[in-house]
CSV table of C-alpha atoms and ligand atoms in Angstrom, one decimal:
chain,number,residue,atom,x,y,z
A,322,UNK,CA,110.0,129.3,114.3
A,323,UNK,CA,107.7,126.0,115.2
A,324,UNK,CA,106.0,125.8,112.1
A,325,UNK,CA,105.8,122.1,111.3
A,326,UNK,CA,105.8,122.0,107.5
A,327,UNK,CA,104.4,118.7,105.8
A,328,UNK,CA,104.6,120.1,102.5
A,329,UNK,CA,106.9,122.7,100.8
A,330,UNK,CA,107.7,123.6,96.7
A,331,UNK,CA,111.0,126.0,95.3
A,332,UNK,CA,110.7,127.7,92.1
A,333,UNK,CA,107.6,125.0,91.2
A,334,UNK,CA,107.4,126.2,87.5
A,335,UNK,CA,105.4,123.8,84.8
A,336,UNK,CA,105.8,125.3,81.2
A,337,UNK,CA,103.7,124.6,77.8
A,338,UNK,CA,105.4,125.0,75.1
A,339,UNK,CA,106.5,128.5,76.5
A,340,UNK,CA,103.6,129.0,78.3
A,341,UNK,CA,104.2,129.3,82.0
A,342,UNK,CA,101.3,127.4,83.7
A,343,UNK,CA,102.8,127.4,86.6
A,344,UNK,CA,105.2,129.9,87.9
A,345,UNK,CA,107.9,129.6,90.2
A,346,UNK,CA,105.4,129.4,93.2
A,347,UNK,CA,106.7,128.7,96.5
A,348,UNK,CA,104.3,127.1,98.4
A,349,UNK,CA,104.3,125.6,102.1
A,350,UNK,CA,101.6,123.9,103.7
A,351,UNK,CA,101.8,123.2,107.5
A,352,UNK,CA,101.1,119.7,109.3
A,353,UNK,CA,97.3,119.3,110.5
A,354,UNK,CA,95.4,122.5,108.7
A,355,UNK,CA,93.3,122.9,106.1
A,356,UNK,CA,95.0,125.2,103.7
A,357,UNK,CA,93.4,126.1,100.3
A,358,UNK,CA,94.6,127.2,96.9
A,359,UNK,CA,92.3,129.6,95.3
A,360,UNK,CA,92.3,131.8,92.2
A,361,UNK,CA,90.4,132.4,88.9
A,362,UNK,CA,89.9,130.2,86.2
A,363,UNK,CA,93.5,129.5,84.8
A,364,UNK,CA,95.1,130.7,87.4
A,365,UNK,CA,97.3,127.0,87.1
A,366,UNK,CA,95.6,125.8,90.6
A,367,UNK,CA,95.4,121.9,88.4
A,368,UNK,CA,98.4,122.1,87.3
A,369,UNK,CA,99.5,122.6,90.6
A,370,UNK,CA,98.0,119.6,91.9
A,371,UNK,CA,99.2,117.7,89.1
A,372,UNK,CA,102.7,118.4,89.7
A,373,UNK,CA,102.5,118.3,93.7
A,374,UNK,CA,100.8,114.5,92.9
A,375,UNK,CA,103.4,114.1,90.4
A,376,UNK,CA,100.6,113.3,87.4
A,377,UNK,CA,103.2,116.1,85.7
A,378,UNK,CA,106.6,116.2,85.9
A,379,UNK,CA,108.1,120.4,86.7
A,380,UNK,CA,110.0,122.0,83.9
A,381,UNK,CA,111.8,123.6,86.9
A,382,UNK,CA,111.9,123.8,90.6
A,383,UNK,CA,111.6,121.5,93.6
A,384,UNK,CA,108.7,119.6,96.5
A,385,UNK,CA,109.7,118.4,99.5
A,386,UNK,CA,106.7,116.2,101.3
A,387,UNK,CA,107.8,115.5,104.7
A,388,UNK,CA,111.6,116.2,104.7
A,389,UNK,CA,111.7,114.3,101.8
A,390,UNK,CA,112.5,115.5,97.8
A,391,UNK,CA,109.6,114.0,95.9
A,392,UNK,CA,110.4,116.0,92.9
A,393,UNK,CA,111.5,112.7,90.8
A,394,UNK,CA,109.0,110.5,92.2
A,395,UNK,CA,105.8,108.7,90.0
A,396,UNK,CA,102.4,108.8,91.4
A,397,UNK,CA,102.1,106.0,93.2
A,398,UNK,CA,105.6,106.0,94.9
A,399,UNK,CA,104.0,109.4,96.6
A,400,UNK,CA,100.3,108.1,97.3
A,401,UNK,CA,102.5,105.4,99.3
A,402,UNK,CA,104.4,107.9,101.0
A,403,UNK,CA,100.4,109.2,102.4
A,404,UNK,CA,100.1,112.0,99.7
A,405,UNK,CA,97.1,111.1,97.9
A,406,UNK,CA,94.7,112.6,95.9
A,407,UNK,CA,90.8,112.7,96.1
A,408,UNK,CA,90.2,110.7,92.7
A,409,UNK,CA,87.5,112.0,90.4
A,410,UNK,CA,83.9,110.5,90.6
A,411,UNK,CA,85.1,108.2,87.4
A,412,UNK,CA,87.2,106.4,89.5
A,413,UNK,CA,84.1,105.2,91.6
A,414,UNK,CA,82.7,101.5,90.5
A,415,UNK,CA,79.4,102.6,89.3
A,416,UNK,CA,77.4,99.6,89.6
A,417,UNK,CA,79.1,98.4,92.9
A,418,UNK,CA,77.4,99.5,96.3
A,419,UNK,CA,78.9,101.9,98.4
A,420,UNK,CA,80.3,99.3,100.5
A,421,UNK,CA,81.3,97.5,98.1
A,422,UNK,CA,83.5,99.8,96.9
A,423,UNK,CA,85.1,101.2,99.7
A,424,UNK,CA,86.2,97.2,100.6
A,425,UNK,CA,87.5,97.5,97.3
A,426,UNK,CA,89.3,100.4,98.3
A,427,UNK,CA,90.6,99.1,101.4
A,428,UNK,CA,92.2,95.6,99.7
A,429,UNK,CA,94.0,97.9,96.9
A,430,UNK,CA,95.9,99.0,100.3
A,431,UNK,CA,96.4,95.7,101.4
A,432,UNK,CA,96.8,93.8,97.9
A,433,UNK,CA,100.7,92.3,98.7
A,434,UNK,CA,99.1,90.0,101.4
A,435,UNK,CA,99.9,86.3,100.9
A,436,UNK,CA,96.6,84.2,100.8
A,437,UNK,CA,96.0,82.0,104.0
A,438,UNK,CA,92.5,80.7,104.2
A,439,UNK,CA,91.9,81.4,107.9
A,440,UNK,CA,93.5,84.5,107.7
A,441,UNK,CA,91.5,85.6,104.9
A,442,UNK,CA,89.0,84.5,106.7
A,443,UNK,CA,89.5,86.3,109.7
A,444,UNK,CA,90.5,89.1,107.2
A,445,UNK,CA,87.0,89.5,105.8
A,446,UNK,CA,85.7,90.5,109.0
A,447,UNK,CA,88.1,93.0,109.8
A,448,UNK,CA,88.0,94.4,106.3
A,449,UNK,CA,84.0,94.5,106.6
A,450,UNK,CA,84.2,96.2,110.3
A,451,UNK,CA,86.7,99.0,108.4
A,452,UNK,CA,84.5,99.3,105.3
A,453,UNK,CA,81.6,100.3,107.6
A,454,UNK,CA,83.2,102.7,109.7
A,455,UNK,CA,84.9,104.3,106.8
A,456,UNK,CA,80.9,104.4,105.8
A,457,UNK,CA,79.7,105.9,108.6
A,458,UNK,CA,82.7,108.5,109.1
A,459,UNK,CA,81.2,109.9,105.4
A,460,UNK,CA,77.6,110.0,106.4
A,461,UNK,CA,76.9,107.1,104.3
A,462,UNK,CA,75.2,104.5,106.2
A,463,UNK,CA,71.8,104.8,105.3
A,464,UNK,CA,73.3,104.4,101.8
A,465,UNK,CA,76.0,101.5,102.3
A,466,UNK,CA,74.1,99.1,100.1
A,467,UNK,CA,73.1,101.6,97.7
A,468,UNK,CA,74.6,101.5,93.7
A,469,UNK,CA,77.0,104.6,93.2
A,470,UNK,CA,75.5,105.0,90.4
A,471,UNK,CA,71.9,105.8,92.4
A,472,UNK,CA,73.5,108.4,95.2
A,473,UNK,CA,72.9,112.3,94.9
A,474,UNK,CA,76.3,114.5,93.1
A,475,UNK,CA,76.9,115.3,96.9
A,476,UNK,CA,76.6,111.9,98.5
A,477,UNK,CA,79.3,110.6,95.5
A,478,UNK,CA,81.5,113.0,96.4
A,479,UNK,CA,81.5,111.5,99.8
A,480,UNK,CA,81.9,108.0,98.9
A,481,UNK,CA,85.1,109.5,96.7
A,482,UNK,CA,86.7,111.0,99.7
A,483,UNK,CA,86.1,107.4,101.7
A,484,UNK,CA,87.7,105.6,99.0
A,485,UNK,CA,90.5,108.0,99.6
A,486,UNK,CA,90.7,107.6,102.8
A,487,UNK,CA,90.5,104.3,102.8
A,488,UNK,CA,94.3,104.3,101.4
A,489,UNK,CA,95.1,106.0,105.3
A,490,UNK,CA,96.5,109.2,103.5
A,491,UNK,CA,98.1,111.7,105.8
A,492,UNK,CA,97.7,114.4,103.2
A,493,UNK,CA,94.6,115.1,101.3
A,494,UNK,CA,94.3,116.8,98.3
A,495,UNK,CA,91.2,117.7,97.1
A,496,UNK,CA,90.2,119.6,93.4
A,497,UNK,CA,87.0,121.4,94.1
A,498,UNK,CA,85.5,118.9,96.5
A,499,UNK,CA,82.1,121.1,96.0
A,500,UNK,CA,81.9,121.4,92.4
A,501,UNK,CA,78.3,121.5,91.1
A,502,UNK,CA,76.9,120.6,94.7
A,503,UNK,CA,73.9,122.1,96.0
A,504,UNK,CA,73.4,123.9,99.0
A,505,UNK,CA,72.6,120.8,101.6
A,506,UNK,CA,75.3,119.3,99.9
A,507,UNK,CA,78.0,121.8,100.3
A,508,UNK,CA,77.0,121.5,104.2
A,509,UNK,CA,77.6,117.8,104.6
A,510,UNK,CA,80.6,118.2,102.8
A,511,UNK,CA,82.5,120.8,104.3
A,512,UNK,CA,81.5,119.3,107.9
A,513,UNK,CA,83.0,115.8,107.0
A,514,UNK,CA,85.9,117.8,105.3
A,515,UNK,CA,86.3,119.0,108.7
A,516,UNK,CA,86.4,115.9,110.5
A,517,UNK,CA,88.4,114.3,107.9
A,518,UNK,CA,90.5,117.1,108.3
A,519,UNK,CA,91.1,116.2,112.2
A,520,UNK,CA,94.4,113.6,111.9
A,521,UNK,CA,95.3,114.8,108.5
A,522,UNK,CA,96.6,117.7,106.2
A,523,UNK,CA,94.2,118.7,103.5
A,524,UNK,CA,95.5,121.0,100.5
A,525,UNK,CA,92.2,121.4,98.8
A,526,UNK,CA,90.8,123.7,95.7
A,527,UNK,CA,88.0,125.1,96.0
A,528,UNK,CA,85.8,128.1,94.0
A,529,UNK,CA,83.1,128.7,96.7
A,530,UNK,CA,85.1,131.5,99.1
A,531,UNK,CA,82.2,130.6,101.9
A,532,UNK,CA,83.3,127.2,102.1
A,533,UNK,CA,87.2,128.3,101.9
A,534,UNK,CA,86.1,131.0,104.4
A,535,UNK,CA,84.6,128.9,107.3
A,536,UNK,CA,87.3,126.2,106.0
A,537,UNK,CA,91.2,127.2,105.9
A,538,UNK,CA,93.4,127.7,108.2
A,539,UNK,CA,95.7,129.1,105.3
A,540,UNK,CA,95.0,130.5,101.8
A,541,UNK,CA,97.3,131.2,98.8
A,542,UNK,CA,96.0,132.6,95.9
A,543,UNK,CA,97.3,132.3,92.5
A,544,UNK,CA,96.9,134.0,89.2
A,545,UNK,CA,99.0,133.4,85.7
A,546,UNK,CA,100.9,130.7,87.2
A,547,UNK,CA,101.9,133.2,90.5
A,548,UNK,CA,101.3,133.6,94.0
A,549,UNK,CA,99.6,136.6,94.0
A,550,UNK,CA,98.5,136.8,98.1
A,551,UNK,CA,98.7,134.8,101.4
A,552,UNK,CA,97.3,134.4,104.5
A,553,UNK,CA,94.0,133.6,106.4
A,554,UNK,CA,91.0,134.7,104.3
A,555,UNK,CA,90.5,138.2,106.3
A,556,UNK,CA,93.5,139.1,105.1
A,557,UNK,CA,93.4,137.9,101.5
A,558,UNK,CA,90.0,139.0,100.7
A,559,UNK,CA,90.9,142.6,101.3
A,560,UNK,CA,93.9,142.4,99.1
A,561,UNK,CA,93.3,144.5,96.6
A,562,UNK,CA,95.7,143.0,94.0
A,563,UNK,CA,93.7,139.5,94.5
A,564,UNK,CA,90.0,141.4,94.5
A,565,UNK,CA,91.2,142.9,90.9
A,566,UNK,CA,92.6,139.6,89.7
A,567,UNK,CA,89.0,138.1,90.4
A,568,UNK,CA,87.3,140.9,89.0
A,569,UNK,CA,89.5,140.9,86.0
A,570,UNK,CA,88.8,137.2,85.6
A,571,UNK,CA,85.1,138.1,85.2
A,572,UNK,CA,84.5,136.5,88.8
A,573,UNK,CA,83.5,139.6,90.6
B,1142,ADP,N1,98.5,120.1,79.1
B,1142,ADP,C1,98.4,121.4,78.9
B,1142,ADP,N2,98.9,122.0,77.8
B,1142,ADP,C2,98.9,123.3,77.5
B,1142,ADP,N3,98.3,124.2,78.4
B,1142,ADP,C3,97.8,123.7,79.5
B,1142,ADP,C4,97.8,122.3,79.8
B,1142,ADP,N4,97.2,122.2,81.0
B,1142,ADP,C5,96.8,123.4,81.4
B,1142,ADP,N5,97.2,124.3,80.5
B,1142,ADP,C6,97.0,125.8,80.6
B,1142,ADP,O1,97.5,126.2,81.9
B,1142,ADP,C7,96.7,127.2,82.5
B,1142,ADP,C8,96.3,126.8,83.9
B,1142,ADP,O2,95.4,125.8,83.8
B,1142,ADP,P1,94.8,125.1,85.1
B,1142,ADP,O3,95.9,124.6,85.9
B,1142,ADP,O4,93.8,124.1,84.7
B,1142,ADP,O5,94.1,126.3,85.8
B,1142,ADP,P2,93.0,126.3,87.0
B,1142,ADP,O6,92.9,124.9,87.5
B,1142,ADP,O7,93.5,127.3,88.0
B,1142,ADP,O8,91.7,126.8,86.4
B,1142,ADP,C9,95.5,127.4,81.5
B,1142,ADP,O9,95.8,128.6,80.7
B,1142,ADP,C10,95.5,126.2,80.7
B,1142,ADP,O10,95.0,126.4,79.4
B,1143,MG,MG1,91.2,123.6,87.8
């Protein structure tokens, strides 16, 4: 078969009080693409990411992350294992620069070190040299000593996904990277999702079908918890079950 699969869920169901959020969805998402989760508004696309992150714990069914059964693992024993999620902008240091915070970032990966002072010293530098080319990778250099608090939607969006990647994740996940972004910034973003995108996996939501369009590899839609369609977006977009869930959904 050859299809390298980093990521795969059985029967993933999540259940509210008898409400099925999430729906026995089988999901598989192969090693180096971008592959997005798409549907209308309650489709359970959050709830997905919360279980696959393991923020939520499945009423029923299984996820294997690189040959591996995560299913009973916390949230930080699977951002360890290099399945991390893109944090919200809250989880930014406001009033730190951009630099600043992605150093910050960087030690919470290191934190465990035992202090030396030459070492620390010598660490410094290296931490600095990463910081900066973790800055420049999101297009932030003109901005590395600027507050968080003082960047553009678009541009903290960008400093987000460098704190992420400062933990060396080898999957991504990312819930509606472009969310309230304008049009130059839905640009810069999808091209350094790109990049990003080069030595890693990225499982991302995303509402604006352009950007999912010039983006996935792979795209599995769901609605009421299901997986309604799959496949590139040629194909799914002239599914007539998923145009009618859309429409239905008051997205047409
Ligand atoms: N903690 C919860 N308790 C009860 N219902 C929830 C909870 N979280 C989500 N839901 C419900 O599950 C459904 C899917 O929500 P969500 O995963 O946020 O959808 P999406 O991200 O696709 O818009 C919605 O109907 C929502 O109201
Ligand atoms: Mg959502």
């Amino acid at each position: 078969m050859g299809r390298d699969v980093i990521l795969a869920t059985q029967g993933l169901t999540m259940e509210f009080k008898g409400f099925r959020a999430v729906n026995n969805v089988a999901l598989e998402v192969e090693r180096g693409t971008i592959h997005a989760l798409i549907g209308p508004n309650g489709a359970g696309k959050t709830t997905c990411f919360n279980l696959l992150t393991k923020f939520l714990q499945p009423t029923a069914g299984s996820i294997r992350y690189k040959d591996r059964d995560i299913t009973g693992l916390k949230p930080a024993d699977v951002a360890r294992l290099g399945l991390v999620r893109s944090f919200q902008i809250s989880a930014v240091f406001p009033h730190f620069t951009v630099m600043e915070n992605v150093r910050i970032a960087l030690q919470r990966r290191r934190h465990g070190d035992s202090f030396d002072f030459w070492r620390a010293e010598k660490c410094l530098r290296v931490l600095n040299a990463e910081a900066l080319e973790l800055v420049e990778a999101v297009g932030l250099s003109d901005f590395a000593s600027t507050l968080a608090v003082e960047l553009s939607y678009g541009r903290k969006r960008a400093l987000e996904i460098a704190t992420t990647l400062a933990l060396d994740p080898e999957m991504l996940l990312l819930d509606e990277p472009m969310a309230g972004m304008g049009h130059e910034d839905v640009d810069r973003t999808a091209e350094l999702i790109r990049r990003v995108s080069k030595a890693r996996t990225i499982l991302m939501v995303e509402h604006n079908l352009s950007v999912v369009a010039s983006l996935s590899d792979r795209i599995t839609v769901l609605a009421r918890g299901q997986v309604l369609a799959e496949g590139d977006y040629a194909t799914v977009s002239k599914d007539p079950r998923v145009v009618e869930a859309y429409i239905g959904a008051g997205h047409a």
